[in-house]
Amino acid sequence: MTVATETDRLDQLIAEQEAVFLERQPRSRKLLERASGSLAGGVTSSWQIAKPQAVWISHGAGSKVWDADGNRYVDLHGGYGVMLVGHANPSIVDAVRAQVTRGSHFAQPTELAIDVAEELVRRFGLPLWRFGNSGTEATMDAIHLMRAITGRDLIVKVEGCYHGHHDSVQVSVYPELDEVGPPERPASVPASSGIPSAVTDLVVVVPYNDLDALERALDEHRGEVAGMILEPVMMNAGIIPPLPGYLDGIRELTRRHGALLAFDEVKTGLTVGPGGATRLYGVTPDLVCLAKAMGGGVAAAAIGGSQEVMDHITRGDYEQVGTFNGNPLALAAARAALYEVLTPATYERLDRLRALMAAGCQRVLGATGLAAHAVTVGAKGCVTFSAEPVRNFRQFAAIDDRYSHLHWLYQHNGGVFLPPWGKAEQWLLSAQHTEDDVAPFVANFETFASTLTGGRVTGGPVVPASPMDAGGRDGRR
Ligand SMILES: Cc1ncc(COP(=O)(O)O)c(C=O)c1O
């Protein structure tokens, strides 16, 4: 089938699969109608809205979730990358149950905080930590610290990286291609209404994987840049790995310009390996931001920093605060996740599953000729619907969204739950997934790809590993 007829079929197949989707979830439709009377938009976060309708969840267990209509799914959504421990993991359930009977909140430090911080020191190699409740809080503290320490106002941010919903990072997150400006000097585009231009003007935007552009930006704003924040592996644009030497280059350039460096590891931390991208790629920033998987399924976040950076908190030059910081329920779950669930054996198992997912995708793509490739790193992976590897936001943004939406629908209707926001998101495996969970994903992918291309899958040999495995330096993971 030619590309023209393939793209023509996308709309027709999307309409068919959306009809199947709605038919399978009549109770969810009723819940959405009821919710619209009391919840703005009928959901609790705007990114829970999906086409053709939000998925209403009843419960989860192990690697599975059930929707409000009783349909069971292999869960590869993982609550937007949180559920690395899997659902209702016995270690987490026991830890939270034990803690809630001893009191759920004191706003005073508990011994749990030391246990969790000590393990984060071991894993990420940064000596001092503080806790918060969300990724947004973690990156907000990182930005505040970089400005407080340097006395400078400008922040360098990568086009297409998402760091939460506070003002300073709500810039050029998913800008329209007609407003982004020249590739080597991207415009600073507010990510939503409500972001003052005075704040946007303080954010210098650079393309990912481009050290020349970064050097130029730092030279142009010599002595004005407080620091740079980035996702070391871009994970709000599918998965875009750093090119060899990119993270080292950033480390060197920021140091040379007296600017600090923050890795936003809200998505990568713990999921790409035990010590996040920091350990995977062997580049240590001044600050690391964690959230999502760190809490073992409960809301928790952390910032870790060098002695020099965190001394500003110790001395009280910057007050890192929050009523729920170090909440004992969250830290009981985090401690169980770190010490009992996310063990070396778990990471080995996750790596085996990662390779199976990648090989399954590659076999189907080889057999159908669909122009796409799988990108995997640790427990995370995605199918990118372009023949060529994607290196930055603009290449990613140019990909036709309909492919990932149709893929999502085929997976969903076939009992596998991927994150609803199509091409921007990626799958998450968990400590409770097994090979039996990989099989339905690959089968659905095969149905999707062969239906779309009109070809027949011949069941060719499984190739061992994806060439787009984004494993770290020297293949270390
Ligand atoms: C890389 C990254 N940083 C920060 C955040 C914000 O985290 P939260 O939604 O917990 O505020 C997200 C959320 O998706 C993220 O992907």
PDB file of N, CA and C in Angstrom, residues 6 14 60 118 150:
ATOM      1  N   GLU A   6      -2.324   4.864   2.610  1.00  0.00           N
ATOM      2  CA  GLU A   6      -2.220   4.547   4.041  1.00  0.00           C
ATOM      3  C   GLU A   6      -2.749   5.714   4.886  1.00  0.00           C
ATOM      4  N   ILE A  14      -9.620   5.291  12.334  1.00  0.00           N
ATOM      5  CA  ILE A  14      -9.808   5.965  13.628  1.00  0.00           C
ATOM      6  C   ILE A  14     -11.302   6.019  13.954  1.00  0.00           C
ATOM      7  N   GLY A  60      -6.901  -1.431  40.110  1.00  0.00           N
ATOM      8  CA  GLY A  60      -5.725  -2.030  39.489  1.00  0.00           C
ATOM      9  C   GLY A  60      -5.155  -3.113  40.387  1.00  0.00           C
ATOM     10  N   GLU A 118      18.985   8.616  52.144  1.00  0.00           N
ATOM     11  CA  GLU A 118      20.253   7.865  52.054  1.00  0.00           C
ATOM     12  C   GLU A 118      20.292   6.989  50.806  1.00  0.00           C
ATOM     13  N   THR A 150      22.942  32.064  41.945  1.00  0.00           N
ATOM     14  CA  THR A 150      23.747  32.843  40.993  1.00  0.00           C
ATOM     15  C   THR A 150      23.409  34.326  41.019  1.00  0.00           C
TER      16      THR A 150
END
